[in-house]
Coordinates of C-alpha atoms in Angstrom, one line a residue:
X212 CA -98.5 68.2 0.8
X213 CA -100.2 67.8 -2.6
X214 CA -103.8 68.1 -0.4
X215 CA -102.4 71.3 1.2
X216 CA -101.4 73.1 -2.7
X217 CA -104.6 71.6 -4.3
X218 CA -107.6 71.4 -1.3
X219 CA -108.9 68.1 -0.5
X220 CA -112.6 68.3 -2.4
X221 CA -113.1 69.0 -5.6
X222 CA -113.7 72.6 -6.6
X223 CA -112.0 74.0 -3.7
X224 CA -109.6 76.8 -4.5
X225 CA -106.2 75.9 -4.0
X226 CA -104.3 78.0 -1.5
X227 CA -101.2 79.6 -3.7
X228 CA -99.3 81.9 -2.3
X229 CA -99.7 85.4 -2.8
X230 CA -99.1 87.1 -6.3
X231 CA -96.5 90.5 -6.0
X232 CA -99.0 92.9 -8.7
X233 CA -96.9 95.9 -7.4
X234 CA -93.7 96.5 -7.1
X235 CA -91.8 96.1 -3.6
X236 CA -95.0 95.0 -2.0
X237 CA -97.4 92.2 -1.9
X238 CA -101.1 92.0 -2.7
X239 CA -103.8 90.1 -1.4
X240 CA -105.6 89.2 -4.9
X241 CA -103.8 86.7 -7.1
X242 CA -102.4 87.9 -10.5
X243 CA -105.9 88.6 -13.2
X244 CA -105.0 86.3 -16.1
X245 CA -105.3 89.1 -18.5
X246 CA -101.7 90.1 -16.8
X247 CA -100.2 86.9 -16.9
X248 CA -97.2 86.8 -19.2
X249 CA -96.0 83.5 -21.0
X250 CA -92.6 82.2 -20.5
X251 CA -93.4 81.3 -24.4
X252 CA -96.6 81.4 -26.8
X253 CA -97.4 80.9 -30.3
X254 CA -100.4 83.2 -29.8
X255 CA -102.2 82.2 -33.3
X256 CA -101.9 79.5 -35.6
X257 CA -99.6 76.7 -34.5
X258 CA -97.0 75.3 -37.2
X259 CA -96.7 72.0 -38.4
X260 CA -94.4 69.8 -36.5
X261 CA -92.0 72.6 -35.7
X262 CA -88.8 71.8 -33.6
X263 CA -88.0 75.3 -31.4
X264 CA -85.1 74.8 -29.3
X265 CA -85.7 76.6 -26.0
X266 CA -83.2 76.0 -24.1
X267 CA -83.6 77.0 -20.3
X268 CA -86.2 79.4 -21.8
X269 CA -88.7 76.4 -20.6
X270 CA -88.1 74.3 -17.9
X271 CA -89.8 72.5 -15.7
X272 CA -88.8 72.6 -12.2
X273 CA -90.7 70.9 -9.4
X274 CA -90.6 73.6 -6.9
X275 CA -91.9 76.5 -9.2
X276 CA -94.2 74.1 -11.1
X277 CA -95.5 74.9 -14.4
X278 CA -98.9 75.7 -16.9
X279 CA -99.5 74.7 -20.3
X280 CA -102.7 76.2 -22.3
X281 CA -104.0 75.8 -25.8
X282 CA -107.3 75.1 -28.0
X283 CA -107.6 72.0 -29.3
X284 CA -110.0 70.2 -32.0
X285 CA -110.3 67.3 -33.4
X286 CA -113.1 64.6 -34.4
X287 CA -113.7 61.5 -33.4
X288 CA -112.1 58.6 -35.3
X289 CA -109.1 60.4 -36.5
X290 CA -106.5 59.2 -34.1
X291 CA -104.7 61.6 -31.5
X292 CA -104.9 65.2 -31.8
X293 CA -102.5 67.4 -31.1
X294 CA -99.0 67.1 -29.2
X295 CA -96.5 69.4 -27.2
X296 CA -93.5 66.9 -26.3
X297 CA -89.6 68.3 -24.3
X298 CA -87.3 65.8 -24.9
X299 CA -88.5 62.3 -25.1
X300 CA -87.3 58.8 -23.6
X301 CA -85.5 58.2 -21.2
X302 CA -85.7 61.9 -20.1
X303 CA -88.4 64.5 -21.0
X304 CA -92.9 65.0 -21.0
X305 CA -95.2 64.7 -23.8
X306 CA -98.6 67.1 -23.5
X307 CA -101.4 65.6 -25.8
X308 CA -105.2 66.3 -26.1
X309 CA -106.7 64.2 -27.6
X310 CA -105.3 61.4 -26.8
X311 CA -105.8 58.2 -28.3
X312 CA -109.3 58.1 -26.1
X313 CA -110.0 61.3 -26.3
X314 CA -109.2 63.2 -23.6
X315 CA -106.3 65.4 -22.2
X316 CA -103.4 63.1 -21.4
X317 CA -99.6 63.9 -20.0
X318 CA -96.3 61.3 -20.2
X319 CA -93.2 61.8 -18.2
X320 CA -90.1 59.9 -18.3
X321 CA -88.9 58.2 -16.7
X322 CA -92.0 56.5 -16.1
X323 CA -92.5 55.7 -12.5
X324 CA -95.8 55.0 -10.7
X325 CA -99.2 57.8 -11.6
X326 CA -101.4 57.8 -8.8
X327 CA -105.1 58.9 -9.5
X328 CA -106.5 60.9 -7.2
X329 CA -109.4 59.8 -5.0
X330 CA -111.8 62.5 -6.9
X331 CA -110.6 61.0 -10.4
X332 CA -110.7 57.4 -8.8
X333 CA -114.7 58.1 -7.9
X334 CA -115.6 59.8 -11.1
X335 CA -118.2 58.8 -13.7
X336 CA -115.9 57.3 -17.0
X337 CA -115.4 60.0 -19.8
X338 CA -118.3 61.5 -21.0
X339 CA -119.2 61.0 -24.8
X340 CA -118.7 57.4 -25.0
X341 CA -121.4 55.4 -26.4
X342 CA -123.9 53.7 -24.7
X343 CA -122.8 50.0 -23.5
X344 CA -119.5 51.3 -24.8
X345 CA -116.4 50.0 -22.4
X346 CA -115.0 53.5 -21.8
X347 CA -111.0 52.8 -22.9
X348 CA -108.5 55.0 -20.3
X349 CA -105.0 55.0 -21.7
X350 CA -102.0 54.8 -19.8
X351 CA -101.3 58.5 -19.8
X352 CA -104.9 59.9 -19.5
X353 CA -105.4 62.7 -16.8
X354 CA -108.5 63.8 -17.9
X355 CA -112.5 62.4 -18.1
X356 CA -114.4 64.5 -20.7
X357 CA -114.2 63.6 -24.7
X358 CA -112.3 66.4 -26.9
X359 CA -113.0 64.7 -29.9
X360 CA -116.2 65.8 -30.8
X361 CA -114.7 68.5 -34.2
X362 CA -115.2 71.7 -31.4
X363 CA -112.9 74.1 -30.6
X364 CA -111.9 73.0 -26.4
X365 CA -109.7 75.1 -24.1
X366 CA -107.4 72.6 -22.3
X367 CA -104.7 73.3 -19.7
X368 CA -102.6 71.1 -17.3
X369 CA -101.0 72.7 -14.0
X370 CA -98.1 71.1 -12.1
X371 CA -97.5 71.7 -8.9
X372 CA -95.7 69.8 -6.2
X373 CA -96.0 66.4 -7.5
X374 CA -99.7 66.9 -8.9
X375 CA -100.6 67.7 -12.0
X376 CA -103.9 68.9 -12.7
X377 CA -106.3 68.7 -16.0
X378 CA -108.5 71.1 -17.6
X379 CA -111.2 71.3 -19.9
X380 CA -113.1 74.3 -21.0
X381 CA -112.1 76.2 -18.0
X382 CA -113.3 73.4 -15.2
X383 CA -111.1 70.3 -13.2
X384 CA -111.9 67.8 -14.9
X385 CA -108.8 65.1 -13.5
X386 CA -105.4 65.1 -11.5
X387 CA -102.6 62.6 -11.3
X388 CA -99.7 62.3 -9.0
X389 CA -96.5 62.5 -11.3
X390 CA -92.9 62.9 -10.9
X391 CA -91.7 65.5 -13.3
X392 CA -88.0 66.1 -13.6
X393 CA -86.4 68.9 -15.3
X394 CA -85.2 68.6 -19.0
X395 CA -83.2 71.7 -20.0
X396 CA -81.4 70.5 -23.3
X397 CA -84.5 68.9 -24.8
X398 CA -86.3 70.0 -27.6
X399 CA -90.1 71.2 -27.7
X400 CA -91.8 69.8 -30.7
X401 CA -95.6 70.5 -31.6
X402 CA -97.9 68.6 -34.0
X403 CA -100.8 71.1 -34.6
X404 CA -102.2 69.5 -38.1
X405 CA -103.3 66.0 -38.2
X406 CA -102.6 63.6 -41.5
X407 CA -106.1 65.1 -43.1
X408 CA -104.9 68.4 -42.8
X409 CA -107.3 69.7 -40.0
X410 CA -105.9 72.2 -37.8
X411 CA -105.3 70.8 -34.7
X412 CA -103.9 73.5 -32.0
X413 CA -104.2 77.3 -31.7
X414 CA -103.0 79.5 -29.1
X415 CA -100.3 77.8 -27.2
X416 CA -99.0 79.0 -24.1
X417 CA -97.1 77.9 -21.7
X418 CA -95.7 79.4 -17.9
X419 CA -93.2 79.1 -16.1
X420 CA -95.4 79.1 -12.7
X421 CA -98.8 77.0 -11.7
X422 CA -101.6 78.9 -12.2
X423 CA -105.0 78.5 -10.3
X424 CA -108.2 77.5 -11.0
X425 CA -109.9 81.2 -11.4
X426 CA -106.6 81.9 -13.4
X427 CA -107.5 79.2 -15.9
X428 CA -111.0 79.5 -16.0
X429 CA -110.3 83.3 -17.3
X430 CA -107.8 82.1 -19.8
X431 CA -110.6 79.8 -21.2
X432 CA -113.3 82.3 -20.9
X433 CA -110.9 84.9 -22.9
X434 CA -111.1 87.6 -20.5
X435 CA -109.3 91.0 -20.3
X436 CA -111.2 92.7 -18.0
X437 CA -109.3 93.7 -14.8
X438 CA -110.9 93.5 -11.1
X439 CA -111.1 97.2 -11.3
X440 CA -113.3 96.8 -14.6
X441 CA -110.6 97.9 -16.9
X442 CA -110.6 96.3 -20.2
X443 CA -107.5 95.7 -22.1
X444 CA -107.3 96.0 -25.9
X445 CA -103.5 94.9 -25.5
X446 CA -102.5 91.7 -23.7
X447 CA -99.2 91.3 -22.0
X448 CA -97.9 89.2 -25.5
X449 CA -99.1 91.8 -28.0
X450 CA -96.8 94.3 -26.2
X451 CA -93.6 92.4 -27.4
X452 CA -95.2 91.5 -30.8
X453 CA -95.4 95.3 -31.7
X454 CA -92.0 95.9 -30.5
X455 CA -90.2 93.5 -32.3
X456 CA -92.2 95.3 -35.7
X457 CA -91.3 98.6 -34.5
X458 CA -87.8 97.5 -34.2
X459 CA -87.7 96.6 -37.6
X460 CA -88.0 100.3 -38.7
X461 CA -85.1 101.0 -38.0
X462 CA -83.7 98.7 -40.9
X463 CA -82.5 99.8 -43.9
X464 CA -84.8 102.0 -46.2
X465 CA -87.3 99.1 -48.0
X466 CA -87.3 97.3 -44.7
X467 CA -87.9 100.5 -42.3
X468 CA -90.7 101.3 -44.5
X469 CA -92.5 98.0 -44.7
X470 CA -91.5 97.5 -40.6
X471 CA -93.2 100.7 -39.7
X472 CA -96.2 99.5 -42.0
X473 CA -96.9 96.5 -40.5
X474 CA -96.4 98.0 -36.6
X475 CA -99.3 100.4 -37.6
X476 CA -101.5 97.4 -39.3
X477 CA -100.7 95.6 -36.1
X478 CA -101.7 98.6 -33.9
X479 CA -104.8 99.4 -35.3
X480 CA -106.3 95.7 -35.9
X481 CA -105.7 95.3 -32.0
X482 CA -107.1 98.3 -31.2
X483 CA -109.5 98.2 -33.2
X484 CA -109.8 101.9 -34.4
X485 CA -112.8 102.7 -36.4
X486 CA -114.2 106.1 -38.2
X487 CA -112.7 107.7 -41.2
X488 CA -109.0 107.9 -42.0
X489 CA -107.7 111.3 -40.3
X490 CA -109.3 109.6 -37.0
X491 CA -107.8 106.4 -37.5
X492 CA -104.6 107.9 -38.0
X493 CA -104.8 110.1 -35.3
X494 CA -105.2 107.6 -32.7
X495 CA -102.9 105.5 -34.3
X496 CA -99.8 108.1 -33.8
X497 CA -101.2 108.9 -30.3
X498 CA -100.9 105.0 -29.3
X499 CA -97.5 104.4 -31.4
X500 CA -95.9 107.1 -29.3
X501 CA -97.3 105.7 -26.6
X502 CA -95.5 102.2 -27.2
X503 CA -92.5 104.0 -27.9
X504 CA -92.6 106.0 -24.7
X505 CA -93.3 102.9 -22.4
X506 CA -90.1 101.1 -24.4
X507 CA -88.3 104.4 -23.5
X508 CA -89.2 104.3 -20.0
X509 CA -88.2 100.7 -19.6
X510 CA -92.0 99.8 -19.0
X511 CA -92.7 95.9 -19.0
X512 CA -95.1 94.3 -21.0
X513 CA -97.4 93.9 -18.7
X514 CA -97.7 97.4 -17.3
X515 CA -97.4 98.9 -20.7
X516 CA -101.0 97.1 -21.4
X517 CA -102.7 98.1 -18.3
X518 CA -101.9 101.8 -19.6
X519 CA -102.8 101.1 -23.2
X520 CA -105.8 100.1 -21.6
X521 CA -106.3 103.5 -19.0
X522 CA -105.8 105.4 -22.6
X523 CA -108.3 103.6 -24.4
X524 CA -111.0 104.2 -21.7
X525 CA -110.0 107.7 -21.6
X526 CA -110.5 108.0 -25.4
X527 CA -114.1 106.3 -24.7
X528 CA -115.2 108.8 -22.3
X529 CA -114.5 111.7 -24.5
X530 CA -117.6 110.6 -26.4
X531 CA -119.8 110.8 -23.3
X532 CA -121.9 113.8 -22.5
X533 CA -120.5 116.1 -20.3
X534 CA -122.0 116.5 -16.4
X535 CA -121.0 119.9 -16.0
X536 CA -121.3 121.7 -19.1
X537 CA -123.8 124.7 -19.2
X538 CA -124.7 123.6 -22.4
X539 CA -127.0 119.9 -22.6
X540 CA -125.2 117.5 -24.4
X541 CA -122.1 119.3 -24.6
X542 CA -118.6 116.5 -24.9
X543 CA -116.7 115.8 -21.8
X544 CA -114.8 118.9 -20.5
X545 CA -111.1 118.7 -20.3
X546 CA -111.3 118.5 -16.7
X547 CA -113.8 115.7 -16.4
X548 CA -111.1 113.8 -19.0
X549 CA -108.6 114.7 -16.6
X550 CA -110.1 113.3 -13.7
X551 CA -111.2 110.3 -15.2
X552 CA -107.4 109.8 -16.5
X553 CA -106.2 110.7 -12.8
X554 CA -108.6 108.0 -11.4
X555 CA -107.5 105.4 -13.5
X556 CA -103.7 106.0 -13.1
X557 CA -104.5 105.6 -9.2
X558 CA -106.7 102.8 -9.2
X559 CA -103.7 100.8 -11.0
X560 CA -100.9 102.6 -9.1
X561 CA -99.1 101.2 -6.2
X562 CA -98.9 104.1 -3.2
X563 CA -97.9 103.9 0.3
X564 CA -100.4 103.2 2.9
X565 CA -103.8 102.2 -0.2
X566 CA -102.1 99.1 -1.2
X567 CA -105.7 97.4 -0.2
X568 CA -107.8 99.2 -2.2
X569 CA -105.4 99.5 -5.3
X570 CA -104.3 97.2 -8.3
X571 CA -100.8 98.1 -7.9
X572 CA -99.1 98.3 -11.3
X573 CA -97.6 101.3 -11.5
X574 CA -94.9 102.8 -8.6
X575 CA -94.8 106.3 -8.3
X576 CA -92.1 107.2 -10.5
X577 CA -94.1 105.6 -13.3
X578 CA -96.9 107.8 -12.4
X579 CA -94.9 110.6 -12.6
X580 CA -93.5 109.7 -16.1
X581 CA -96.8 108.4 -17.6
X582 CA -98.8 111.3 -16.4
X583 CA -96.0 113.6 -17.9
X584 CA -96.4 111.7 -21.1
X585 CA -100.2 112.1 -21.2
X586 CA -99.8 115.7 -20.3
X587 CA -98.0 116.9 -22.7
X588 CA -99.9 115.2 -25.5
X589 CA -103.5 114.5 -25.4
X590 CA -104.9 117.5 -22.8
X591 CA -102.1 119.6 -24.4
X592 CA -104.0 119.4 -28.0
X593 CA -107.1 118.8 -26.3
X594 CA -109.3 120.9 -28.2
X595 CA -107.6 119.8 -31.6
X596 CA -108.3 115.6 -30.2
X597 CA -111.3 116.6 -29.4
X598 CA -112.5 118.2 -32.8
X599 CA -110.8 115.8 -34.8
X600 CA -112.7 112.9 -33.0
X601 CA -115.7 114.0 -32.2
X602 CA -116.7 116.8 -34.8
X603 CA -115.2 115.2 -37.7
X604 CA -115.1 117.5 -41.0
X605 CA -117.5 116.4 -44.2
X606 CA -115.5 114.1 -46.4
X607 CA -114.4 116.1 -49.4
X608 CA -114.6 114.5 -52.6
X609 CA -112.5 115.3 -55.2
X610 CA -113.4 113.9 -59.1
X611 CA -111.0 114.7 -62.1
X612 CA -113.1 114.9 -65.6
X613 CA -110.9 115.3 -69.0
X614 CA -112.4 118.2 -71.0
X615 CA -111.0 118.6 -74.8
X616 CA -111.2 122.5 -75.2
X617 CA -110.3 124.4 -78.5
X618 CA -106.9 125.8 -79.5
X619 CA -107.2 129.9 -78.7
X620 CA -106.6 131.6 -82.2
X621 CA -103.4 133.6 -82.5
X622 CA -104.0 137.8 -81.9
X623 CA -103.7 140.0 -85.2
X624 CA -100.4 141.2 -86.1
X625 CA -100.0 145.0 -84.2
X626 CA -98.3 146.0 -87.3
X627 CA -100.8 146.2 -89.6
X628 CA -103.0 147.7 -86.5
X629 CA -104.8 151.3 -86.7
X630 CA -105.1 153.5 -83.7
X631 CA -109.0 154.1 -83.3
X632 CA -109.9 157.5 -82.5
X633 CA -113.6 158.5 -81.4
X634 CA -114.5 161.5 -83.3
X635 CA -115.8 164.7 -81.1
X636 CA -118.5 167.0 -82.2
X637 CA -117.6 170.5 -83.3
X638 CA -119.1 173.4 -80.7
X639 CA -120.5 175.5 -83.7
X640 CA -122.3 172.5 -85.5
X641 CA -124.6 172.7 -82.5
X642 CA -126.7 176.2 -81.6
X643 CA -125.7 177.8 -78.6
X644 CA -123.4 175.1 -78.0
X645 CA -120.4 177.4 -77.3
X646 CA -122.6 179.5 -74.9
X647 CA -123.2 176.4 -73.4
X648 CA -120.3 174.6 -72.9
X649 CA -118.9 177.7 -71.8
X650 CA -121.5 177.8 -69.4
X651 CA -121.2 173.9 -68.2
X652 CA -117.2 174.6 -67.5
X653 CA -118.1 177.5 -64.8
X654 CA -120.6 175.3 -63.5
X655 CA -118.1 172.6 -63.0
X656 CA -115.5 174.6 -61.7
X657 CA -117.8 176.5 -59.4
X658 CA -118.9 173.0 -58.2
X659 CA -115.4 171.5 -57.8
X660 CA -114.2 174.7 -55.9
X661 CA -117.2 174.8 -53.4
X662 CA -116.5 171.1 -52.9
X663 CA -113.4 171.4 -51.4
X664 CA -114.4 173.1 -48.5
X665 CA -115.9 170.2 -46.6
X666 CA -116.5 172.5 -43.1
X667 CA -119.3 170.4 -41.8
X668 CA -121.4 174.1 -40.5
X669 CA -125.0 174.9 -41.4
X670 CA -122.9 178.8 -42.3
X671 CA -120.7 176.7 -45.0
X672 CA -123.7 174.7 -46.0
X673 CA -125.9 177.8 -47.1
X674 CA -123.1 179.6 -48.6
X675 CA -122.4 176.7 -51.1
X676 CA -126.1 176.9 -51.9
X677 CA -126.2 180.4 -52.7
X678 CA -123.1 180.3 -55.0
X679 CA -124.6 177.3 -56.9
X680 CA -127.9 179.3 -57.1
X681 CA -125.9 182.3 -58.6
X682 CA -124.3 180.3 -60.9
X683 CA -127.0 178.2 -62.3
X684 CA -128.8 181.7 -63.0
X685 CA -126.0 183.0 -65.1
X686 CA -125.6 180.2 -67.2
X687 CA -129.3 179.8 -67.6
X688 CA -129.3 183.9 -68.9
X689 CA -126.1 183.4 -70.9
X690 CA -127.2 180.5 -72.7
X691 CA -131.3 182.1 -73.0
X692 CA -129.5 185.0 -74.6
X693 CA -127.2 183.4 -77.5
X694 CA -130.2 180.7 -78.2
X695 CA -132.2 184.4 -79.0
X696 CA -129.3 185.7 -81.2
X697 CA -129.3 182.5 -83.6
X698 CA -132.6 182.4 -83.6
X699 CA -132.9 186.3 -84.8
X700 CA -130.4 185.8 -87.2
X701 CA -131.7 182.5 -88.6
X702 CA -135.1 184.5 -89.0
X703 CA -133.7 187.4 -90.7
X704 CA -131.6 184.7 -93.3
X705 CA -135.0 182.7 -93.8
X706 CA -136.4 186.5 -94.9
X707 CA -134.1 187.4 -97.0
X708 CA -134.2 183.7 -98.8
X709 CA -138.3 184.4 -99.4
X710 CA -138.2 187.8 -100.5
X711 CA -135.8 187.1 -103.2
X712 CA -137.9 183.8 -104.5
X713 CA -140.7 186.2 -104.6

């Protein structure tokens, strides 16, 4: 039976059964691990010997078996590393690596009798031991290679129908047959920090199922790439995370505020936004709506990542040049954003008849919602997404300088005030100058009268010229004639003045 779950040889796939993706249907490609979602994690750093009372949350049950992952480090000559124990004797299991020699070692009680495998029974003894050194194997060990070397090791042990299998770094590296009974009311401890203070254990996670070895080997590796080459920015725990933030905004005032804060800190850190702030914080609201929506929705975890994912990638490609555009190296039209966004959706979507070629994630209804969603706020503001993200405005820089500027003085007093009057030339202290002004008027009232008729006709035209002819010569004779009257009579007086001094 335990040849059957496992394969006889080693680095033969083991033949689970087939992973449900979709929903109502099964698919032929197990579960990616960047979908796999944790019956429990501590995703970052590990507390110190920190009792968590599960409850049923964790147990282990022989049928379903069970996967615990982690990172490990410790050096060599500082005793065991760190520990993940349920319970304890007479009833419960204790996860260590390192153990006391170093490698990945599991205890169950009650004890009964640990059968090595034939492929652990043939191996070479644990790699890193010194030379002529007896390698030591402790009563618990499953695995063969040395964690105590100060690096950072991915380690994982499977359970599955009475064997439970070790891994380092993403490979086998030992198995043991081992009777594991179920332990509900037990407690799960963790020692993460040995006595010098060294962190011991990051990224704990455990599942409630047995995961293969491609499963683990992408856990190790990191990955959150998809088979259909999607990369996700959000795993399937970071969902929850930023809903249990969000939730707290809807605390009281102080709390709201700093809830909402920390959602968006969250958001962006995961996401990893960059450029200046109004593009930050526009992808920022487009993505916190988007978590809200899939909560709305009733979305799981693990579909709302796939999507933050399609969204992401759909951001991305706006940046690309566009295939179609008349103008070269014109953005992505909204169409070819569409279509990209429509591909994507499919590709992950679970539809009747294309379950073989499809990562089915999504049913139709979801499709339906999400693409209502999507509609209705990114290729509705298309042209305003578009400008704010890829034609950004200059950065305005606004500087505040202190001038010290003098008091105005106060106006004079209008009551001591004088009105000013300009003083006018009299007409007869000028020669002629009656004659002339006289003449002047006519010529402005002539001018002002001929004006007014505005008849755009060559008849009109030469009738205004003639009158302005007329007029010019009568002023002209008018004024020759009184400047020949003074200056007769200021002859005659300038006579009159010499013959009497003579």
């Amino acid at each position: 039976q335990a040849s059957r779950a496992w394969g006889s040889r080693a680095g033969e796939r083991p033949q689970w059964p087939e992973v449900s993706i979709g929903c109502g249907s099964m698919a032929p490609t197990p579960l990616p691990a960047a979908l796999l979602e944790p019956a429990w994690t501590w995703p970052g750093e590990v507390p110190d010997k920190v009792p968590v009372d599960l409850g049923r949350a964790f147990d282990v049950r022989s049928s379903a078996g069970f996967s615990i992952c982690a990172r490990v480090r410790r050096s060599r000559g500082n005793g065991p590393g760190a520990a993940l124990q349920k319970g304890g004797p007479p009833l419960g299991w204790r996860f260590e690596a390192p153990s006391d020699s170093g490698v990945v070692a599991f205890a169950v009680w009650p004890q009964g009798e640990a059968r090595t495998s034939e492929v652990d029974a043939m191996a070479e003894p644990a790699s890193g031991t010194l030379e002529g050194e007896a390698p030591h194997r402790g009563e618990h060990d499953v695995g063969r290679t040395r964690l105590d070397d100060g690096d950072w090791h991915h380690v994982a042990v499977v359970f599955c129908e009475g064997e439970l299998r070790a891994f380092v770094d993403g490979q086998r590296d030992g198995e043991v047959s081992l009777d594991v009974q179920d332990e509900a009311s037990g407690e799960v401890s963790v020692v993460s920090r040995g006595d010098d203070g060294m962190e011991l254990l990051r990224e704990l996670l455990g599942f409630s199922e047995a995961l293969d070895d491609a499963q683990v080997s992408e856990l190790a590796a990191g990955s959150r790439t998809l088979p259909t080459g999607l990369y996700l920015p959000f795993s399937p725990a970071d969902v929850p995370r930023f809903w249990r933030l969000h939730s707290r905004s809807s605390l009281p005032e102080g709390d709201a505020e700093r809830g909402d804060q920390d959602a968006r800190e969250f958001l962006v850190g995961v996401l990893g936004c960059t450029g200046n702030e109004l593009q930050v914080e526009a992808l920022c609201d487009f993505f916190f709506d988007l978590l809200e929506t899939a909560q709305s929705i009733s979305l799981t975890p693990r579909k709302t990542a796939v999507f933050v994912g399609i969204m992401q990638a759909v951001f991305a490609l706006m940046h690309s040049r566009s295939k179609v555009s008349k103008v070269v190296g014109e953005p992505q039209t909204l169409s070819e954003v569409f279509l990209r966004f429509r591909n994507l959706l499919l590709s992950h979507a679970l539809l009747p008849g294309d379950e073989a070629r499809r990562l089915g994630i999504f049913s139709s209804a979801e499709v339906r919602l999400l693409t209502d969603f999507v509609a209705s706020s990114l290729f509705a503001h298309f042209l305003l997404y578009q400008s704010v993200l890829l034609c950004p405005l200059p950065q305005v820089t606004v500087r505040r300088l202190e001038a010290v500027l003098e008091r105005p003085r106060p106006p004079p007093e209008l009551r001591r005030g004088k009105l000013l009057q300009q003083a006018q030339p009299e007409a007869d202290e000028v020669p002629g100058g009656n004659a002339q002004a006289t003449g002047n008027r006519e010529l402005s009232a002539a001018v002002t009268a001929d004006a007014e008729d505005t008849r755009p006709t060559e008849e009109g035209q030469a009738s205004l010229a003639e009158h302005l002819d007329m007029h010019l010569s009568e002023a002209a004779a008018a004024a020759e004639a009184q400047l020949e009257a003074a200056i007769k009579e200021r002859d005659k007086a300038l006579d009159g003045k010499v013959g009497a001094s003579a």
